[in-house]
């Protein structure tokens, strides 16, 4: 995606890794346009969002695994009410919960790019799109578009 072409209006808070560093590798990867999901080094179970402990085997041995960026829509909603002042001119928009089949079906939240009034189908195939934001503290959001 071209820098400066953002799905939501400017003025929203920028995402950031937790102060303890959890999630830093994810955000560094999105800047390289790579999608990482946390995976346990002990039992290979994927999980999302990032945690210090594996929810499956309780090991404190979490790593990161690069995934394809292909997913499918598990659920979605179309907000019409601006929950933040920056969204006053930005509604409606589409929020999708995307399931990643090549990462143990973990689910990530993002926006579905394109017409905010488009029909949305549960199970539709989507691919990750990396939305670069410039500024004093640049970051890259993971958005989704229909495959
Ligand atoms: Zn584990």
mmCIF file of N, CA and C and ligand atoms in Angstrom:
data_model
loop_
_atom_site.group_PDB
_atom_site.id
_atom_site.type_symbol
_atom_site.label_atom_id
_atom_site.label_comp_id
_atom_site.label_asym_id
_atom_site.label_seq_id
_atom_site.Cartn_x
_atom_site.Cartn_y
_atom_site.Cartn_z
ATOM 1 N N UNK A 1 0.852 -1.188 0.000
ATOM 2 C CA UNK A 1 0.000 0.000 0.000
ATOM 3 C C UNK A 1 0.886 1.236 0.000
ATOM 4 N N UNK A 2 0.447 2.253 -0.715
ATOM 5 C CA UNK A 2 1.185 3.503 -0.791
ATOM 6 C C UNK A 2 1.165 4.213 0.564
ATOM 7 N N UNK A 3 2.322 4.692 0.990
ATOM 8 C CA UNK A 3 2.400 5.423 2.242
ATOM 9 C C UNK A 3 1.497 6.648 2.168
ATOM 10 N N UNK A 4 0.733 6.864 3.205
ATOM 11 C CA UNK A 4 -0.163 8.004 3.242
ATOM 12 C C UNK A 4 -1.589 7.632 2.894
ATOM 13 N N UNK A 5 -1.797 6.451 2.327
ATOM 14 C CA UNK A 5 -3.150 5.990 2.018
ATOM 15 C C UNK A 5 -3.626 5.117 3.171
ATOM 16 N N UNK A 6 -4.237 5.750 4.146
ATOM 17 C CA UNK A 6 -4.642 5.023 5.341
ATOM 18 C C UNK A 6 -6.124 4.697 5.295
ATOM 19 N N UNK A 7 -6.482 3.564 5.844
ATOM 20 C CA UNK A 7 -7.888 3.160 5.852
ATOM 21 C C UNK A 7 -8.693 4.051 6.790
ATOM 22 N N UNK A 8 -8.156 4.320 7.972
ATOM 23 C CA UNK A 8 -8.858 5.167 8.943
ATOM 24 C C UNK A 8 -8.235 6.561 8.951
ATOM 25 N N UNK A 9 -9.011 7.577 9.344
ATOM 26 C CA UNK A 9 -8.485 8.945 9.339
ATOM 27 C C UNK A 9 -7.304 9.103 10.292
ATOM 28 N N UNK A 10 -6.439 10.115 10.053
ATOM 29 C CA UNK A 10 -5.328 10.362 10.982
ATOM 30 C C UNK A 10 -5.846 10.852 12.333
ATOM 31 N N UNK A 11 -5.017 10.709 13.359
ATOM 32 C CA UNK A 11 -5.378 11.214 14.679
ATOM 33 C C UNK A 11 -5.642 10.137 15.703
ATOM 34 N N UNK A 12 -5.644 8.888 15.265
ATOM 35 C CA UNK A 12 -5.832 7.788 16.219
ATOM 36 C C UNK A 12 -4.503 7.508 16.921
ATOM 37 N N UNK A 13 -4.540 6.989 18.141
ATOM 38 C CA UNK A 13 -3.290 6.661 18.828
ATOM 39 C C UNK A 13 -2.502 5.612 18.047
ATOM 40 N N UNK A 14 -1.186 5.759 18.027
ATOM 41 C CA UNK A 14 -0.328 4.791 17.339
ATOM 42 C C UNK A 14 -0.162 3.550 18.204
ATOM 43 N N UNK A 15 -0.146 2.374 17.583
ATOM 44 C CA UNK A 15 0.112 1.163 18.365
ATOM 45 C C UNK A 15 1.574 1.111 18.775
ATOM 46 N N UNK A 16 1.851 0.395 19.834
ATOM 47 C CA UNK A 16 3.231 0.277 20.308
ATOM 48 C C UNK A 16 3.371 -1.029 21.070
ATOM 49 N N UNK A 17 4.575 -1.593 21.070
ATOM 50 C CA UNK A 17 4.793 -2.772 21.902
ATOM 51 C C UNK A 17 4.587 -2.421 23.367
ATOM 52 N N UNK A 18 4.276 -3.415 24.171
ATOM 53 C CA UNK A 18 4.190 -3.187 25.612
ATOM 54 C C UNK A 18 5.521 -2.650 26.124
ATOM 55 N N UNK A 19 5.508 -1.861 27.206
ATOM 56 C CA UNK A 19 6.775 -1.342 27.761
ATOM 57 C C UNK A 19 7.758 -2.456 28.113
ATOM 58 N N UNK A 20 7.253 -3.624 28.444
ATOM 59 C CA UNK A 20 8.147 -4.739 28.770
ATOM 60 C C UNK A 20 8.710 -5.428 27.529
ATOM 61 N N UNK A 21 8.388 -4.933 26.329
ATOM 62 C CA UNK A 21 8.963 -5.471 25.103
ATOM 63 C C UNK A 21 8.128 -6.554 24.449
ATOM 64 N N UNK A 22 7.102 -7.023 25.119
ATOM 65 C CA UNK A 22 6.259 -8.062 24.536
ATOM 66 C C UNK A 22 5.595 -7.505 23.277
ATOM 67 N N UNK A 23 5.781 -8.174 22.177
ATOM 68 C CA UNK A 23 5.199 -7.713 20.925
ATOM 69 C C UNK A 23 6.145 -6.894 20.070
ATOM 70 N N UNK A 24 7.323 -6.543 20.590
ATOM 71 C CA UNK A 24 8.262 -5.716 19.817
ATOM 72 C C UNK A 24 8.648 -6.403 18.502
ATOM 73 N N UNK A 25 8.881 -7.709 18.547
ATOM 74 C CA UNK A 25 9.276 -8.418 17.320
ATOM 75 C C UNK A 25 8.169 -8.385 16.272
ATOM 76 N N UNK A 26 6.923 -8.443 16.736
ATOM 77 C CA UNK A 26 5.802 -8.365 15.812
ATOM 78 C C UNK A 26 5.831 -7.034 15.056
ATOM 79 N N UNK A 27 5.978 -5.931 15.812
ATOM 80 C CA UNK A 27 5.951 -4.607 15.171
ATOM 81 C C UNK A 27 7.180 -4.371 14.300
ATOM 82 N N UNK A 28 8.343 -4.911 14.698
ATOM 83 C CA UNK A 28 9.530 -4.806 13.835
ATOM 84 C C UNK A 28 9.298 -5.554 12.526
ATOM 85 N N UNK A 29 8.614 -6.689 12.606
ATOM 86 C CA UNK A 29 8.341 -7.480 11.398
ATOM 87 C C UNK A 29 7.336 -6.785 10.486
ATOM 88 N N UNK A 30 6.308 -6.169 11.059
ATOM 89 C CA UNK A 30 5.329 -5.501 10.194
ATOM 90 C C UNK A 30 6.005 -4.377 9.406
ATOM 91 N N UNK A 31 7.000 -3.727 10.012
ATOM 92 C CA UNK A 31 7.727 -2.669 9.293
ATOM 93 C C UNK A 31 8.462 -3.251 8.081
ATOM 94 N N UNK A 32 8.852 -4.530 8.147
ATOM 95 C CA UNK A 32 9.492 -5.223 7.008
ATOM 96 C C UNK A 32 8.445 -5.880 6.115
ATOM 97 N N UNK A 33 7.164 -5.658 6.413
ATOM 98 C CA UNK A 33 6.039 -6.265 5.695
ATOM 99 C C UNK A 33 6.058 -7.782 5.815
ATOM 100 N N UNK A 34 6.336 -8.236 7.021
ATOM 101 C CA UNK A 34 6.271 -9.658 7.356
ATOM 102 C C UNK A 34 5.301 -9.825 8.522
ATOM 103 N N UNK A 35 4.537 -10.911 8.467
ATOM 104 C CA UNK A 35 3.579 -11.187 9.527
ATOM 105 C C UNK A 35 4.115 -12.317 10.401
ATOM 106 N N UNK A 36 4.300 -12.030 11.673
ATOM 107 C CA UNK A 36 4.777 -13.023 12.635
ATOM 108 C C UNK A 36 3.659 -13.346 13.618
ATOM 109 N N UNK A 37 3.623 -14.607 14.017
ATOM 110 C CA UNK A 37 2.710 -15.049 15.066
ATOM 111 C C UNK A 37 3.552 -15.748 16.126
ATOM 112 N N UNK A 38 3.170 -15.550 17.363
ATOM 113 C CA UNK A 38 3.908 -16.184 18.443
ATOM 114 C C UNK A 38 3.660 -17.699 18.425
ATOM 115 N N UNK A 39 4.739 -18.461 18.647
ATOM 116 C CA UNK A 39 4.625 -19.922 18.699
ATOM 117 C C UNK A 39 5.533 -20.432 19.802
ATOM 118 N N UNK A 40 5.035 -21.407 20.526
ATOM 119 C CA UNK A 40 5.791 -21.965 21.646
ATOM 120 C C UNK A 40 6.952 -22.813 21.127
ATOM 121 N N UNK A 41 8.147 -22.559 21.612
ATOM 122 C CA UNK A 41 9.309 -23.347 21.201
ATOM 123 C C UNK A 41 9.265 -24.759 21.783
ATOM 124 N N UNK A 42 8.528 -24.951 22.877
ATOM 125 C CA UNK A 42 8.481 -26.265 23.519
ATOM 126 C C UNK A 42 7.465 -27.189 22.856
ATOM 127 N N UNK A 43 6.259 -26.686 22.565
ATOM 128 C CA UNK A 43 5.196 -27.572 22.038
ATOM 129 C C UNK A 43 4.701 -27.150 20.662
ATOM 130 N N UNK A 44 5.248 -26.059 20.099
ATOM 131 C CA UNK A 44 4.939 -25.596 18.729
ATOM 132 C C UNK A 44 3.510 -25.058 18.582
ATOM 133 N N UNK A 45 2.813 -24.810 19.671
ATOM 134 C CA UNK A 45 1.464 -24.257 19.583
ATOM 135 C C UNK A 45 1.524 -22.759 19.287
ATOM 136 N N UNK A 46 0.719 -22.325 18.322
ATOM 137 C CA UNK A 46 0.607 -20.896 18.030
ATOM 138 C C UNK A 46 -0.323 -20.247 19.043
ATOM 139 N N UNK A 47 -0.075 -18.969 19.336
ATOM 140 C CA UNK A 47 -1.052 -18.219 20.109
ATOM 141 C C UNK A 47 -0.961 -16.744 19.749
ATOM 142 N N UNK A 48 -2.076 -16.053 19.968
ATOM 143 C CA UNK A 48 -2.179 -14.626 19.669
ATOM 144 C C UNK A 48 -3.237 -14.031 20.574
ATOM 145 N N UNK A 49 -2.980 -12.848 21.252
ATOM 146 C CA UNK A 49 -1.815 -12.002 21.200
ATOM 147 C C UNK A 49 -0.651 -12.525 22.015
ATOM 148 N N UNK A 50 0.434 -11.780 21.902
ATOM 149 C CA UNK A 50 1.676 -12.188 22.534
ATOM 150 C C UNK A 50 1.557 -12.294 24.062
ATOM 151 N N UNK A 51 2.154 -13.343 24.580
ATOM 152 C CA UNK A 51 2.205 -13.576 26.034
ATOM 153 C C UNK A 51 3.594 -14.093 26.374
ATOM 154 N N UNK A 52 3.934 -14.037 27.652
ATOM 155 C CA UNK A 52 5.220 -14.586 28.080
ATOM 156 C C UNK A 52 5.159 -16.095 28.287
ATOM 157 N N UNK A 53 3.953 -16.628 28.431
ATOM 158 C CA UNK A 53 3.787 -18.045 28.756
ATOM 159 C C UNK A 53 2.906 -18.718 27.704
ATOM 160 N N UNK A 54 3.202 -19.971 27.411
ATOM 161 C CA UNK A 54 2.387 -20.746 26.476
ATOM 162 C C UNK A 54 1.088 -21.153 27.166
ATOM 163 N N UNK A 55 -0.028 -20.855 26.509
ATOM 164 C CA UNK A 55 -1.324 -21.212 27.092
ATOM 165 C C UNK A 55 -1.564 -22.718 27.073
ATOM 166 N N UNK A 56 -0.814 -23.441 26.235
ATOM 167 C CA UNK A 56 -1.046 -24.876 26.094
ATOM 168 C C UNK A 56 -0.201 -25.692 27.075
ATOM 169 N N UNK A 57 1.126 -25.440 27.108
ATOM 170 C CA UNK A 57 2.002 -26.288 27.940
ATOM 171 C C UNK A 57 2.633 -25.507 29.095
ATOM 172 N N UNK A 58 2.337 -24.225 29.190
ATOM 173 C CA UNK A 58 2.800 -23.357 30.282
ATOM 174 C C UNK A 58 4.298 -23.097 30.282
ATOM 175 N N UNK A 59 4.984 -23.400 29.168
ATOM 176 C CA UNK A 59 6.419 -23.106 29.076
ATOM 177 C C UNK A 59 6.630 -21.589 28.918
ATOM 178 N N UNK A 60 7.691 -21.091 29.530
ATOM 179 C CA UNK A 60 8.102 -19.696 29.331
ATOM 180 C C UNK A 60 9.121 -19.663 28.201
ATOM 181 N N UNK A 61 8.753 -20.174 27.043
ATOM 182 C CA UNK A 61 9.707 -20.327 25.938
ATOM 183 C C UNK A 61 9.008 -20.012 24.623
ATOM 184 N N UNK A 62 8.577 -18.767 24.505
ATOM 185 C CA UNK A 62 7.823 -18.376 23.317
ATOM 186 C C UNK A 62 8.760 -17.843 22.241
ATOM 187 N N UNK A 63 8.475 -18.201 20.987
ATOM 188 C CA UNK A 63 9.223 -17.688 19.844
ATOM 189 C C UNK A 63 8.262 -17.079 18.837
ATOM 190 N N UNK A 64 8.796 -16.743 17.670
ATOM 191 C CA UNK A 64 7.996 -16.119 16.616
ATOM 192 C C UNK A 64 8.149 -16.909 15.334
ATOM 193 N N UNK A 65 7.057 -17.013 14.587
ATOM 194 C CA UNK A 65 7.049 -17.777 13.351
ATOM 195 C C UNK A 65 6.436 -16.919 12.261
ATOM 196 N N UNK A 66 7.122 -16.838 11.113
ATOM 197 C CA UNK A 66 6.576 -16.058 10.000
ATOM 198 C C UNK A 66 5.486 -16.863 9.304
ATOM 199 N N UNK A 67 4.357 -16.217 9.059
ATOM 200 C CA UNK A 67 3.243 -16.884 8.390
ATOM 201 C C UNK A 67 2.971 -16.205 7.051
ATOM 202 N N UNK A 68 2.116 -16.850 6.249
ATOM 203 C CA UNK A 68 1.920 -16.428 4.854
ATOM 204 C C UNK A 68 1.184 -15.103 4.730
ATOM 205 N N UNK A 69 0.355 -14.773 5.706
ATOM 206 C CA UNK A 69 -0.500 -13.594 5.557
ATOM 207 C C UNK A 69 -1.834 -13.920 4.907
ATOM 208 N N UNK A 70 -2.080 -15.203 4.662
ATOM 209 C CA UNK A 70 -3.394 -15.601 4.147
ATOM 210 C C UNK A 70 -4.288 -15.973 5.323
ATOM 211 N N UNK A 71 -5.542 -15.553 5.239
ATOM 212 C CA UNK A 71 -6.474 -15.863 6.302
ATOM 213 C C UNK A 71 -7.887 -15.907 5.781
ATOM 214 N N UNK A 72 -8.835 -16.072 6.702
ATOM 215 C CA UNK A 72 -10.245 -16.032 6.311
ATOM 216 C C UNK A 72 -11.026 -15.312 7.408
ATOM 217 N N UNK A 73 -12.099 -14.670 6.980
ATOM 218 C CA UNK A 73 -12.883 -13.862 7.909
ATOM 219 C C UNK A 73 -13.658 -14.777 8.849
ATOM 220 N N UNK A 74 -13.359 -14.657 10.131
ATOM 221 C CA UNK A 74 -14.056 -15.448 11.157
ATOM 222 C C UNK A 74 -15.287 -14.691 11.646
ATOM 223 N N UNK A 75 -15.144 -13.374 11.778
ATOM 224 C CA UNK A 75 -16.260 -12.528 12.191
ATOM 225 C C UNK A 75 -15.947 -11.098 11.762
ATOM 226 N N UNK A 76 -16.932 -10.234 11.865
ATOM 227 C CA UNK A 76 -16.726 -8.847 11.445
ATOM 228 C C UNK A 76 -17.818 -7.970 12.032
ATOM 229 N N UNK A 77 -17.552 -6.654 11.994
ATOM 230 C CA UNK A 77 -18.587 -5.692 12.339
ATOM 231 C C UNK A 77 -18.337 -4.404 11.569
ATOM 232 N N UNK A 78 -19.402 -3.599 11.470
ATOM 233 C CA UNK A 78 -19.309 -2.334 10.742
ATOM 234 C C UNK A 78 -19.721 -1.215 11.696
ATOM 235 N N UNK A 79 -18.770 -0.610 12.416
ATOM 236 C CA UNK A 79 -19.124 0.475 13.343
ATOM 237 C C UNK A 79 -19.616 1.713 12.585
ATOM 238 N N UNK A 80 -20.692 2.273 13.107
ATOM 239 C CA UNK A 80 -21.268 3.502 12.536
ATOM 240 C C UNK A 80 -21.101 4.678 13.495
ATOM 241 N N UNK A 81 -20.789 4.382 14.748
ATOM 242 C CA UNK A 81 -20.639 5.444 15.745
ATOM 243 C C UNK A 81 -19.150 5.733 15.950
ATOM 244 N N UNK A 82 -18.730 7.003 15.867
ATOM 245 C CA UNK A 82 -17.305 7.325 16.042
ATOM 246 C C UNK A 82 -16.899 7.228 17.519
ATOM 247 N N UNK A 83 -16.213 6.170 17.866
ATOM 248 C CA UNK A 83 -15.824 5.953 19.259
ATOM 249 C C UNK A 83 -14.597 6.783 19.639
ATOM 250 N N UNK A 84 -14.003 7.498 18.676
ATOM 251 C CA UNK A 84 -12.855 8.368 18.914
ATOM 252 C C UNK A 84 -13.078 9.615 18.066
ATOM 253 N N UNK A 85 -12.707 10.808 18.566
ATOM 254 C CA UNK A 85 -12.937 12.033 17.782
ATOM 255 C C UNK A 85 -12.359 11.966 16.369
ATOM 256 N N UNK A 86 -11.230 11.273 16.201
ATOM 257 C CA UNK A 86 -10.615 11.188 14.873
ATOM 258 C C UNK A 86 -11.482 10.423 13.878
ATOM 259 N N UNK A 87 -12.441 9.660 14.393
ATOM 260 C CA UNK A 87 -13.278 8.838 13.514
ATOM 261 C C UNK A 87 -14.561 9.544 13.092
ATOM 262 N N UNK A 88 -14.737 10.821 13.523
ATOM 263 C CA UNK A 88 -15.994 11.531 13.227
ATOM 264 C C UNK A 88 -16.324 11.502 11.742
ATOM 265 N N UNK A 89 -15.285 11.652 10.910
ATOM 266 C CA UNK A 89 -15.501 11.631 9.452
ATOM 267 C C UNK A 89 -15.117 10.283 8.868
ATOM 268 N N UNK A 90 -14.895 9.293 9.714
ATOM 269 C CA UNK A 90 -14.371 8.022 9.221
ATOM 270 C C UNK A 90 -15.298 6.839 9.371
ATOM 271 N N UNK A 91 -16.561 7.085 9.678
ATOM 272 C CA UNK A 91 -17.502 5.979 9.802
ATOM 273 C C UNK A 91 -18.420 5.944 8.580
ATOM 274 N N UNK A 92 -18.918 4.768 8.193
ATOM 275 C CA UNK A 92 -18.609 3.496 8.835
ATOM 276 C C UNK A 92 -17.253 2.970 8.371
ATOM 277 N N UNK A 93 -16.777 1.971 9.046
ATOM 278 C CA UNK A 93 -15.595 1.224 8.615
ATOM 279 C C UNK A 93 -15.825 -0.226 9.015
ATOM 280 N N UNK A 94 -14.992 -1.104 8.490
ATOM 281 C CA UNK A 94 -15.204 -2.535 8.735
ATOM 282 C C UNK A 94 -14.055 -3.089 9.574
ATOM 283 N N UNK A 95 -14.415 -3.732 10.674
ATOM 284 C CA UNK A 95 -13.457 -4.435 11.523
ATOM 285 C C UNK A 95 -13.632 -5.921 11.252
ATOM 286 N N UNK A 96 -12.539 -6.606 10.992
ATOM 287 C CA UNK A 96 -12.618 -8.053 10.761
ATOM 288 C C UNK A 96 -11.775 -8.790 11.795
ATOM 289 N N UNK A 97 -12.284 -9.960 12.165
ATOM 290 C CA UNK A 97 -11.531 -10.909 12.971
ATOM 291 C C UNK A 97 -11.105 -12.000 11.998
ATOM 292 N N UNK A 98 -9.799 -12.081 11.747
ATOM 293 C CA UNK A 98 -9.272 -12.965 10.700
ATOM 294 C C UNK A 98 -8.590 -14.164 11.332
ATOM 295 N N UNK A 99 -8.985 -15.343 10.857
ATOM 296 C CA UNK A 99 -8.414 -16.596 11.324
ATOM 297 C C UNK A 99 -7.270 -16.985 10.382
ATOM 298 N N UNK A 100 -6.160 -17.434 10.956
ATOM 299 C CA UNK A 100 -4.985 -17.777 10.154
ATOM 300 C C UNK A 100 -4.788 -19.295 10.133
ATOM 301 N N UNK A 101 -5.206 -19.954 9.029
ATOM 302 C CA UNK A 101 -5.128 -21.417 8.969
ATOM 303 C C UNK A 101 -3.700 -21.947 9.097
ATOM 304 N N UNK A 102 -2.705 -21.193 8.648
ATOM 305 C CA UNK A 102 -1.338 -21.708 8.755
ATOM 306 C C UNK A 102 -0.666 -21.285 10.060
ATOM 307 N N UNK A 103 -1.453 -20.855 11.016
ATOM 308 C CA UNK A 103 -0.919 -20.526 12.344
ATOM 309 C C UNK A 103 -1.889 -21.027 13.419
ATOM 310 N N UNK A 104 -2.349 -22.263 13.242
ATOM 311 C CA UNK A 104 -3.197 -22.861 14.264
ATOM 312 C C UNK A 104 -4.547 -22.180 14.419
ATOM 313 N N UNK A 105 -4.988 -21.466 13.386
ATOM 314 C CA UNK A 105 -6.275 -20.744 13.412
ATOM 315 C C UNK A 105 -6.343 -19.674 14.499
ATOM 316 N N UNK A 106 -5.194 -19.096 14.879
ATOM 317 C CA UNK A 106 -5.259 -17.927 15.759
ATOM 318 C C UNK A 106 -6.005 -16.829 15.008
ATOM 319 N N UNK A 107 -6.543 -15.884 15.736
ATOM 320 C CA UNK A 107 -7.356 -14.821 15.131
ATOM 321 C C UNK A 107 -6.775 -13.458 15.445
ATOM 322 N N UNK A 108 -6.690 -12.628 14.403
ATOM 323 C CA UNK A 108 -6.180 -11.263 14.533
ATOM 324 C C UNK A 108 -7.268 -10.280 14.133
ATOM 325 N N UNK A 109 -7.252 -9.120 14.756
ATOM 326 C CA UNK A 109 -8.199 -8.056 14.442
ATOM 327 C C UNK A 109 -7.553 -7.073 13.474
ATOM 328 N N UNK A 110 -8.320 -6.598 12.526
ATOM 329 C CA UNK A 110 -7.850 -5.564 11.606
ATOM 330 C C UNK A 110 -9.043 -4.944 10.909
ATOM 331 N N UNK A 111 -8.761 -4.189 9.876
ATOM 332 C CA UNK A 111 -9.820 -3.606 9.062
ATOM 333 C C UNK A 111 -9.840 -4.305 7.706
ATOM 334 N N UNK A 112 -11.027 -4.390 7.114
ATOM 335 C CA UNK A 112 -11.160 -4.911 5.755
ATOM 336 C C UNK A 112 -11.122 -3.727 4.799
ATOM 337 N N UNK A 113 -10.086 -3.679 3.965
ATOM 338 C CA UNK A 113 -9.908 -2.551 3.059
ATOM 339 C C UNK A 113 -10.979 -2.576 1.965
ATOM 340 N N UNK A 114 -11.167 -1.435 1.353
ATOM 341 C CA UNK A 114 -12.163 -1.313 0.286
ATOM 342 C C UNK A 114 -13.382 -0.564 0.770
ATOM 343 N N UNK A 115 -14.446 -0.669 0.015
ATOM 344 C CA UNK A 115 -15.691 0.037 0.312
ATOM 345 C C UNK A 115 -16.187 -0.322 1.716
ATOM 346 N N UNK A 116 -16.326 0.670 2.603
ATOM 347 C CA UNK A 116 -16.776 0.366 3.964
ATOM 348 C C UNK A 116 -18.221 -0.125 4.015
ATOM 349 N N UNK A 117 -18.949 -0.002 2.907
ATOM 350 C CA UNK A 117 -20.336 -0.501 2.875
ATOM 351 C C UNK A 117 -20.455 -1.794 2.076
ATOM 352 N N UNK A 118 -19.307 -2.391 1.724
ATOM 353 C CA UNK A 118 -19.350 -3.635 0.958
ATOM 354 C C UNK A 118 -19.994 -4.754 1.771
ATOM 355 N N UNK A 119 -20.523 -5.749 1.065
ATOM 356 C CA UNK A 119 -21.009 -6.957 1.729
ATOM 357 C C UNK A 119 -19.805 -7.732 2.231
ATOM 358 N N UNK A 120 -19.940 -8.325 3.405
ATOM 359 C CA UNK A 120 -18.854 -9.102 3.990
ATOM 360 C C UNK A 120 -19.370 -10.510 4.241
ATOM 361 N N UNK A 121 -18.581 -11.501 3.872
ATOM 362 C CA UNK A 121 -18.982 -12.895 4.042
ATOM 363 C C UNK A 121 -18.074 -13.587 5.042
ATOM 364 N N UNK A 122 -18.693 -14.232 6.023
ATOM 365 C CA UNK A 122 -17.929 -15.063 6.945
ATOM 366 C C UNK A 122 -17.257 -16.166 6.127
ATOM 367 N N UNK A 123 -15.987 -16.406 6.371
ATOM 368 C CA UNK A 123 -15.256 -17.449 5.666
ATOM 369 C C UNK A 123 -14.544 -16.970 4.418
ATOM 370 N N UNK A 124 -14.763 -15.705 4.019
ATOM 371 C CA UNK A 124 -14.104 -15.190 2.818
ATOM 372 C C UNK A 124 -12.589 -15.179 3.011
ATOM 373 N N UNK A 125 -11.864 -15.511 1.943
ATOM 374 C CA UNK A 125 -10.400 -15.506 1.989
ATOM 375 C C UNK A 125 -9.879 -14.077 1.922
ATOM 376 N N UNK A 126 -8.904 -13.779 2.772
ATOM 377 C CA UNK A 126 -8.290 -12.453 2.803
ATOM 378 C C UNK A 126 -6.767 -12.611 2.853
ATOM 379 N N UNK A 127 -6.072 -11.534 2.509
ATOM 380 C CA UNK A 127 -4.619 -11.502 2.634
ATOM 381 C C UNK A 127 -4.223 -10.236 3.391
ATOM 382 N N UNK A 128 -3.122 -10.344 4.099
ATOM 383 C CA UNK A 128 -2.622 -9.212 4.879
ATOM 384 C C UNK A 128 -2.085 -8.129 3.951
ATOM 385 N N UNK A 129 -2.342 -6.887 4.344
ATOM 386 C CA UNK A 129 -1.813 -5.718 3.648
ATOM 387 C C UNK A 129 -1.099 -4.881 4.708
ATOM 388 N N UNK A 130 0.103 -4.428 4.398
ATOM 389 C CA UNK A 130 0.891 -3.689 5.382
ATOM 390 C C UNK A 130 0.750 -2.198 5.118
ATOM 391 N N UNK A 131 0.155 -1.501 6.088
ATOM 392 C CA UNK A 131 -0.158 -0.078 5.948
ATOM 393 C C UNK A 131 0.875 0.723 6.717
ATOM 394 N N UNK A 132 1.826 1.321 5.988
ATOM 395 C CA UNK A 132 2.918 2.072 6.608
ATOM 396 C C UNK A 132 2.468 3.467 7.018
ATOM 397 N N UNK A 133 2.753 3.835 8.249
ATOM 398 C CA UNK A 133 2.467 5.175 8.754
ATOM 399 C C UNK A 133 3.784 5.873 9.046
ATOM 400 N N UNK A 134 3.970 7.045 8.419
ATOM 401 C CA UNK A 134 5.164 7.843 8.674
ATOM 402 C C UNK A 134 4.944 8.700 9.908
ATOM 403 N N UNK A 135 5.957 9.457 10.259
ATOM 404 C CA UNK A 135 5.816 10.356 11.393
ATOM 405 C C UNK A 135 6.984 10.190 12.336
ATOM 406 N N UNK A 136 6.899 10.863 13.487
ATOM 407 C CA UNK A 136 7.990 10.834 14.457
ATOM 408 C C UNK A 136 8.262 9.407 14.920
ATOM 409 N N UNK A 137 7.189 8.649 15.104
ATOM 410 C CA UNK A 137 7.331 7.243 15.483
ATOM 411 C C UNK A 137 6.581 6.385 14.477
ATOM 412 N N UNK A 138 7.262 6.041 13.362
ATOM 413 C CA UNK A 138 6.567 5.291 12.320
ATOM 414 C C UNK A 138 6.147 3.900 12.798
ATOM 415 N N UNK A 139 5.086 3.419 12.216
ATOM 416 C CA UNK A 139 4.614 2.061 12.514
ATOM 417 C C UNK A 139 3.888 1.537 11.292
ATOM 418 N N UNK A 140 3.662 0.242 11.283
ATOM 419 C CA UNK A 140 2.982 -0.398 10.171
ATOM 420 C C UNK A 140 1.844 -1.254 10.705
ATOM 421 N N UNK A 141 0.627 -0.949 10.247
ATOM 422 C CA UNK A 141 -0.535 -1.728 10.641
ATOM 423 C C UNK A 141 -0.729 -2.908 9.701
ATOM 424 N N UNK A 142 -1.263 -3.988 10.239
ATOM 425 C CA UNK A 142 -1.687 -5.112 9.406
ATOM 426 C C UNK A 142 -3.179 -4.938 9.127
ATOM 427 N N UNK A 143 -3.496 -4.736 7.845
ATOM 428 C CA UNK A 143 -4.877 -4.650 7.410
ATOM 429 C C UNK A 143 -5.155 -5.852 6.521
ATOM 430 N N UNK A 144 -6.377 -5.968 6.038
ATOM 431 C CA UNK A 144 -6.767 -7.140 5.243
ATOM 432 C C UNK A 144 -7.539 -6.721 4.027
ATOM 433 N N UNK A 145 -7.353 -7.459 2.951
ATOM 434 C CA UNK A 145 -8.166 -7.260 1.747
ATOM 435 C C UNK A 145 -8.629 -8.615 1.258
ATOM 436 N N UNK A 146 -9.728 -8.619 0.528
ATOM 437 C CA UNK A 146 -10.239 -9.878 -0.016
ATOM 438 C C UNK A 146 -9.210 -10.462 -0.969
ATOM 439 N N UNK A 147 -9.042 -11.797 -0.907
ATOM 440 C CA UNK A 147 -8.038 -12.462 -1.769
ATOM 441 C C UNK A 147 -8.596 -12.640 -3.168
HETATM 442 ZN ZN1 LIG B 1 3.778 -24.730 24.651
#
